Amino acid sequence: MSDALLKVERLNAGYGEMAVLRDITLEIQRGEIVALVGSNGAGKTTLLRALSRVIPSTGRITFAGRVLDGLTPDQVFGLRLVQVPEGRQLFDQMSVEENLLMGSYRRADRARIAADLERVYRLFPTLKERHRQLAGSLSGGEQQMCAIARGLMGAPELLMVDEMSLGLAPVIVDLLLDTLAEIRREGVTVLLVEQDIFSAFHVADRGYVLETGRIVRVGSASELAEDPEVRRAYLGI
Ligand SMILES: Nc1ncnc2c1ncn2[C@@H]1O[C@H](COP(=O)(O)OP(=O)(O)OP(=O)(O)O)[C@@H](O)[C@H]1O
Ligand SMILES: [Mg+2]
């Protein structure tokens, strides 16, 4: 038996009659950072939605030894597969700390929740300074920190981060990438979904390239970053 944390076999998904993802097969081992890259509309977010069971799919998804196909999004979240959504999706009218605590709503272990709050404040000191500020009034970079921190409050085994770098200055993206590396050192496995392949391959161990709903390349991050076709398609060089 494979001991992959996440195993996806021949997954197909779409919206109504429209097929988006075709025969997706991938694996993530515990402790890896895996990048999923692809251009606009390739199906990256759709794949995360299928993994979180927000949309149905065929094929098979196994996470930490459990088959997810029949589960609800809430049950999947309870298994510690946590998605940080594209566009951050914070509760603008709630404080930073209230947003963070929303990330732990499914947990009953009060002492651990308090310890995790301290942990995310250590990772993101800016959030600690601003814990009473309304999330809607944070800068874009701070909002992304808050979204990642809220994800961590779900005590994820696998954290899936969708388009982390979108709209952010390079210096903030670098800081967030460093934080992801630290999160991984603390034992969290990461699936990083990006259009920005430079960012993604900088921090990832391995990567998958998605093109119009199919995986067209798999390899180590350094191999993919050097792959002439990947460079042509995504960097125009
Ligand atoms: N709710 C929806 N209903 C119908 N079609 C959708 C829906 N969401 C996405 N799609 C379509 O599915 C395809 C894949 O979209 P998806 O959002 O997964 O792409 P993506 O790779 O995440 O793109 P981006 O990099 O722009 O975020 C697109 O053609 C899109 O128009
Ligand atoms: Mg997307």
Tab-separated table of C-alpha atoms and ligand atoms in Angstrom:
chain	number	residue	atom	x	y	z
A	1	MET	CA	0.000	0.000	0.000
A	2	SER	CA	1.256	3.458	-0.863
A	3	ASP	CA	1.702	5.706	2.125
A	4	ALA	CA	1.020	8.902	0.203
A	5	LEU	CA	-0.858	11.486	2.255
A	6	LEU	CA	-3.026	12.369	-0.746
A	7	LYS	CA	-3.670	10.124	-3.688
A	8	VAL	CA	-5.845	11.159	-6.612
A	9	GLU	CA	-6.702	8.545	-9.222
A	10	ARG	CA	-8.330	9.275	-12.576
A	11	LEU	CA	-10.315	12.190	-11.253
A	12	ASN	CA	-12.825	13.831	-13.582
A	13	ALA	CA	-14.851	16.876	-12.570
A	14	GLY	CA	-16.648	19.871	-14.011
A	15	TYR	CA	-19.698	22.039	-13.684
A	16	GLY	CA	-22.963	20.518	-14.862
A	17	GLU	CA	-22.438	19.290	-18.398
A	18	MET	CA	-19.097	21.033	-18.743
A	19	ALA	CA	-16.080	18.787	-18.175
A	20	VAL	CA	-13.102	20.686	-16.740
A	21	LEU	CA	-10.715	18.107	-15.260
A	22	ARG	CA	-9.826	14.960	-17.164
A	23	ASP	CA	-8.139	11.908	-15.691
A	24	ILE	CA	-6.150	13.698	-13.034
A	25	THR	CA	-3.733	11.386	-11.226
A	26	LEU	CA	-1.391	12.730	-8.589
A	27	GLU	CA	0.180	11.935	-5.242
A	28	ILE	CA	1.509	13.995	-2.392
A	29	GLN	CA	3.800	12.486	0.221
A	30	ARG	CA	3.814	13.626	3.841
A	31	GLY	CA	6.145	16.559	4.387
A	32	GLU	CA	6.308	17.651	0.744
A	33	ILE	CA	5.585	21.026	-0.762
A	34	VAL	CA	3.993	20.309	-4.123
A	35	ALA	CA	3.236	23.032	-6.664
A	36	LEU	CA	0.308	22.838	-9.048
A	37	VAL	CA	0.789	25.375	-11.811
A	38	GLY	CA	-1.183	26.268	-14.900
A	39	SER	CA	-2.534	29.297	-16.678
A	40	ASN	CA	-5.926	30.987	-16.197
A	41	GLY	CA	-8.801	28.579	-16.488
A	42	ALA	CA	-6.608	25.442	-16.511
A	43	GLY	CA	-8.729	23.966	-13.706
A	44	LYS	CA	-6.523	24.477	-10.639
A	45	THR	CA	-9.236	25.866	-8.376
A	46	THR	CA	-11.665	23.277	-9.707
A	47	LEU	CA	-9.275	20.536	-8.583
A	48	LEU	CA	-9.040	22.018	-5.083
A	49	ARG	CA	-12.841	22.232	-4.935
A	50	ALA	CA	-13.104	18.577	-5.895
A	51	LEU	CA	-10.519	17.591	-3.277
A	52	SER	CA	-12.439	19.567	-0.638
A	53	ARG	CA	-15.675	17.914	-1.898
A	54	VAL	CA	-17.291	21.252	-2.723
A	55	ILE	CA	-18.001	19.842	-6.180
A	56	PRO	CA	-18.530	16.194	-7.113
A	57	SER	CA	-16.038	14.174	-9.110
A	58	THR	CA	-15.507	10.671	-10.408
A	59	GLY	CA	-12.379	8.616	-9.845
A	60	ARG	CA	-10.925	8.233	-6.393
A	61	ILE	CA	-9.420	10.549	-3.795
A	62	THR	CA	-7.646	8.985	-0.821
A	63	PHE	CA	-6.431	11.178	2.014
A	64	ALA	CA	-4.575	9.803	5.046
A	65	GLY	CA	-5.901	6.363	4.177
A	66	ARG	CA	-9.561	7.478	3.878
A	67	VAL	CA	-11.531	7.548	0.638
A	68	LEU	CA	-13.067	11.030	0.425
A	69	ASP	CA	-15.538	10.597	-2.409
A	70	GLY	CA	-18.697	10.274	-0.311
A	71	LEU	CA	-17.771	12.878	2.304
A	72	THR	CA	-19.056	16.433	2.804
A	73	PRO	CA	-16.731	19.474	2.776
A	74	ASP	CA	-17.139	19.723	6.538
A	75	GLN	CA	-16.086	16.101	7.043
A	76	VAL	CA	-13.057	16.585	4.797
A	77	PHE	CA	-12.073	19.676	6.782
A	78	GLY	CA	-12.406	17.589	9.945
A	79	LEU	CA	-9.885	15.136	8.482
A	80	ARG	CA	-7.481	18.087	8.339
A	81	LEU	CA	-7.477	18.732	4.639
A	82	VAL	CA	-7.750	22.516	4.641
A	83	GLN	CA	-8.076	24.904	1.710
A	84	VAL	CA	-6.957	28.546	1.758
A	85	PRO	CA	-9.244	29.894	-0.944
A	86	GLU	CA	-8.387	32.028	-3.935
A	87	GLY	CA	-9.184	35.674	-3.145
A	88	ARG	CA	-8.653	35.073	0.594
A	89	GLN	CA	-12.402	35.146	1.447
A	90	LEU	CA	-12.027	36.689	4.890
A	91	PHE	CA	-14.946	37.945	6.933
A	92	ASP	CA	-14.297	41.652	6.369
A	93	GLN	CA	-16.470	42.883	9.219
A	94	MET	CA	-14.829	40.617	11.763
A	95	SER	CA	-11.507	41.200	13.495
A	96	VAL	CA	-8.325	39.390	12.560
A	97	GLU	CA	-8.585	37.231	15.665
A	98	GLU	CA	-12.245	36.388	15.054
A	99	ASN	CA	-11.300	35.305	11.528
A	100	LEU	CA	-8.522	33.124	12.907
A	101	LEU	CA	-10.856	31.506	15.410
A	102	MET	CA	-13.331	30.758	12.612
A	103	GLY	CA	-10.604	28.487	11.260
A	104	SER	CA	-10.814	26.355	14.400
A	105	TYR	CA	-14.614	26.173	14.638
A	106	ARG	CA	-14.669	22.415	14.206
A	107	ARG	CA	-12.208	21.710	16.996
A	108	ALA	CA	-13.075	21.183	20.649
A	109	ASP	CA	-9.546	21.091	22.056
A	110	ARG	CA	-9.511	24.549	23.681
A	111	ALA	CA	-5.949	24.346	24.996
A	112	ARG	CA	-4.595	23.357	21.577
A	113	ILE	CA	-6.573	26.103	19.866
A	114	ALA	CA	-5.014	28.669	22.217
A	115	ALA	CA	-1.563	27.213	21.540
A	116	ASP	CA	-2.173	27.312	17.769
A	117	LEU	CA	-3.259	30.935	18.004
A	118	GLU	CA	0.070	31.740	19.646
A	119	ARG	CA	1.819	29.702	16.956
A	120	VAL	CA	0.235	31.621	14.059
A	121	TYR	CA	1.001	34.905	15.833
A	122	ARG	CA	4.629	33.770	16.041
A	123	LEU	CA	4.622	32.999	12.321
A	124	PHE	CA	2.891	36.293	11.489
A	125	PRO	CA	3.770	38.931	14.115
A	126	THR	CA	1.898	41.539	12.043
A	127	LEU	CA	-1.333	39.681	12.723
A	128	LYS	CA	-0.677	39.737	16.447
A	129	GLU	CA	-0.152	43.497	16.326
A	130	ARG	CA	-3.391	43.842	14.388
A	131	HIS	CA	-5.491	41.186	16.072
A	132	ARG	CA	-8.343	43.595	16.850
A	133	GLN	CA	-8.335	45.280	13.423
A	134	LEU	CA	-11.188	44.482	11.017
A	135	ALA	CA	-9.956	42.029	8.404
A	136	GLY	CA	-11.465	44.177	5.630
A	137	SER	CA	-9.102	47.016	6.531
A	138	LEU	CA	-5.903	44.942	6.228
A	139	SER	CA	-3.535	45.395	3.284
A	140	GLY	CA	-3.579	42.718	0.590
A	141	GLY	CA	-0.469	41.047	1.995
A	142	GLU	CA	-1.848	41.097	5.530
A	143	GLN	CA	-5.122	39.629	4.292
A	144	GLN	CA	-3.229	36.765	2.677
A	145	MET	CA	-1.344	36.194	5.942
A	146	CYS	CA	-4.664	36.147	7.768
A	147	ALA	CA	-6.125	33.647	5.275
A	148	ILE	CA	-3.123	31.308	5.635
A	149	ALA	CA	-3.171	31.687	9.418
A	150	ARG	CA	-6.906	30.916	9.489
A	151	GLY	CA	-6.149	27.763	7.497
A	152	LEU	CA	-3.499	26.769	10.021
A	153	MET	CA	-6.054	27.174	12.824
A	154	GLY	CA	-7.800	24.136	11.320
A	155	ALA	CA	-4.703	22.112	12.335
A	156	PRO	CA	-4.183	20.898	8.768
A	157	GLU	CA	-2.245	17.852	7.772
A	158	LEU	CA	-2.445	19.123	4.208
A	159	LEU	CA	-2.780	22.843	3.567
A	160	MET	CA	-3.870	23.743	0.028
A	161	VAL	CA	-3.149	27.383	-0.820
A	162	ASP	CA	-4.817	28.803	-3.942
A	163	GLU	CA	-3.095	31.702	-5.774
A	164	MET	CA	-1.228	32.977	-2.763
A	165	SER	CA	0.837	35.491	-4.730
A	166	LEU	CA	-2.001	37.109	-6.670
A	167	GLY	CA	-1.784	40.893	-6.568
A	168	LEU	CA	1.020	41.011	-4.008
A	169	ALA	CA	4.402	42.743	-4.219
A	170	PRO	CA	7.386	40.382	-4.732
A	171	VAL	CA	8.804	41.182	-1.293
A	172	ILE	CA	5.559	40.047	0.376
A	173	VAL	CA	5.398	36.938	-1.818
A	174	ASP	CA	8.951	36.023	-0.710
A	175	LEU	CA	7.983	36.452	2.922
A	176	LEU	CA	4.928	34.224	2.461
A	177	LEU	CA	6.998	31.584	0.641
A	178	ASP	CA	9.493	31.563	3.524
A	179	THR	CA	6.603	31.110	5.921
A	180	LEU	CA	5.295	28.148	3.916
A	181	ALA	CA	8.743	26.568	4.159
A	182	GLU	CA	8.617	27.069	7.919
A	183	ILE	CA	5.107	25.627	8.117
A	184	ARG	CA	6.399	22.549	6.317
A	185	ARG	CA	9.290	22.241	8.778
A	186	GLU	CA	6.655	22.177	11.507
A	187	GLY	CA	5.170	19.095	9.837
A	188	VAL	CA	2.414	20.420	7.568
A	189	THR	CA	2.287	19.147	3.973
A	190	VAL	CA	1.553	21.889	1.430
A	191	LEU	CA	-0.127	21.978	-1.984
A	192	LEU	CA	0.605	25.349	-3.523
A	193	VAL	CA	-1.513	26.382	-6.484
A	194	GLU	CA	-0.010	29.168	-8.559
A	195	GLN	CA	-0.047	30.899	-11.883
A	196	ASP	CA	3.311	32.359	-10.914
A	197	ILE	CA	5.604	29.418	-11.614
A	198	PHE	CA	8.715	31.271	-10.413
A	199	SER	CA	7.246	31.566	-6.915
A	200	ALA	CA	5.865	28.069	-6.895
A	201	PHE	CA	8.995	26.257	-8.076
A	202	HIS	CA	11.194	28.330	-5.806
A	203	VAL	CA	9.758	26.749	-2.685
A	204	ALA	CA	8.314	23.424	-3.918
A	205	ASP	CA	9.950	19.998	-4.022
A	206	ARG	CA	7.882	18.730	-6.935
A	207	GLY	CA	5.340	20.081	-9.308
A	208	TYR	CA	2.482	19.267	-11.645
A	209	VAL	CA	1.621	21.347	-14.684
A	210	LEU	CA	-2.067	21.507	-15.545
A	211	GLU	CA	-3.214	22.546	-19.006
A	212	THR	CA	-6.873	22.677	-20.022
A	213	GLY	CA	-7.842	20.183	-17.357
A	214	ARG	CA	-5.060	17.651	-17.858
A	215	ILE	CA	-1.744	17.072	-16.142
A	216	VAL	CA	0.845	17.594	-18.882
A	217	ARG	CA	4.067	17.548	-16.837
A	218	VAL	CA	5.220	16.060	-13.543
A	219	GLY	CA	8.681	16.423	-12.066
A	220	SER	CA	10.956	17.932	-9.492
A	221	ALA	CA	10.546	21.684	-9.142
A	222	SER	CA	14.031	22.285	-10.550
A	223	GLU	CA	13.390	20.038	-13.588
A	224	LEU	CA	10.126	21.802	-14.340
A	225	ALA	CA	11.649	25.244	-13.900
A	226	GLU	CA	14.245	24.298	-16.554
A	227	ASP	CA	11.823	22.521	-18.899
A	228	PRO	CA	11.901	24.421	-22.224
A	229	GLU	CA	8.198	23.883	-22.898
A	230	VAL	CA	7.184	25.008	-19.437
A	231	ARG	CA	9.377	28.086	-19.799
A	232	ARG	CA	7.929	28.861	-23.210
A	233	ALA	CA	4.358	28.401	-22.087
A	234	TYR	CA	4.536	30.230	-18.780
A	235	LEU	CA	7.373	32.685	-19.077
A	236	GLY	CA	7.305	33.391	-22.781
A	237	ILE	CA	11.019	32.513	-23.086
B	1	LIG	N1	-18.820	27.754	-10.849
B	1	LIG	C1	-18.516	27.506	-12.132
B	1	LIG	N2	-19.460	27.214	-13.040
B	1	LIG	C2	-19.153	26.953	-14.327
B	1	LIG	N3	-17.886	26.947	-14.801
B	1	LIG	C3	-16.905	27.236	-13.951
B	1	LIG	C4	-17.149	27.524	-12.573
B	1	LIG	N4	-15.968	27.782	-11.957
B	1	LIG	C5	-15.023	27.650	-12.922
B	1	LIG	N5	-15.581	27.313	-14.107
B	1	LIG	C6	-14.851	27.068	-15.375
B	1	LIG	O1	-13.959	25.991	-15.164
B	1	LIG	C7	-12.731	26.211	-15.858
B	1	LIG	C8	-11.581	26.092	-14.875
B	1	LIG	O2	-11.674	27.143	-13.917
B	1	LIG	P1	-10.752	27.218	-12.627
B	1	LIG	O3	-11.278	28.323	-11.789
B	1	LIG	O4	-10.630	25.883	-12.023
B	1	LIG	O5	-9.356	27.625	-13.280
B	1	LIG	P2	-8.010	28.059	-12.573
B	1	LIG	O6	-6.937	27.203	-13.137
B	1	LIG	O7	-8.170	28.079	-11.110
B	1	LIG	O8	-7.822	29.543	-13.145
B	1	LIG	P3	-7.218	30.871	-12.447
B	1	LIG	O9	-5.722	30.749	-12.577
B	1	LIG	O10	-7.755	31.977	-13.279
B	1	LIG	O11	-7.676	30.890	-11.026
B	1	LIG	C9	-12.855	27.574	-16.504
B	1	LIG	O12	-13.180	27.373	-17.847
B	1	LIG	C10	-13.990	28.236	-15.770
B	1	LIG	O13	-14.705	29.127	-16.593
B	2	MG	MG	-8.061	29.533	-9.701
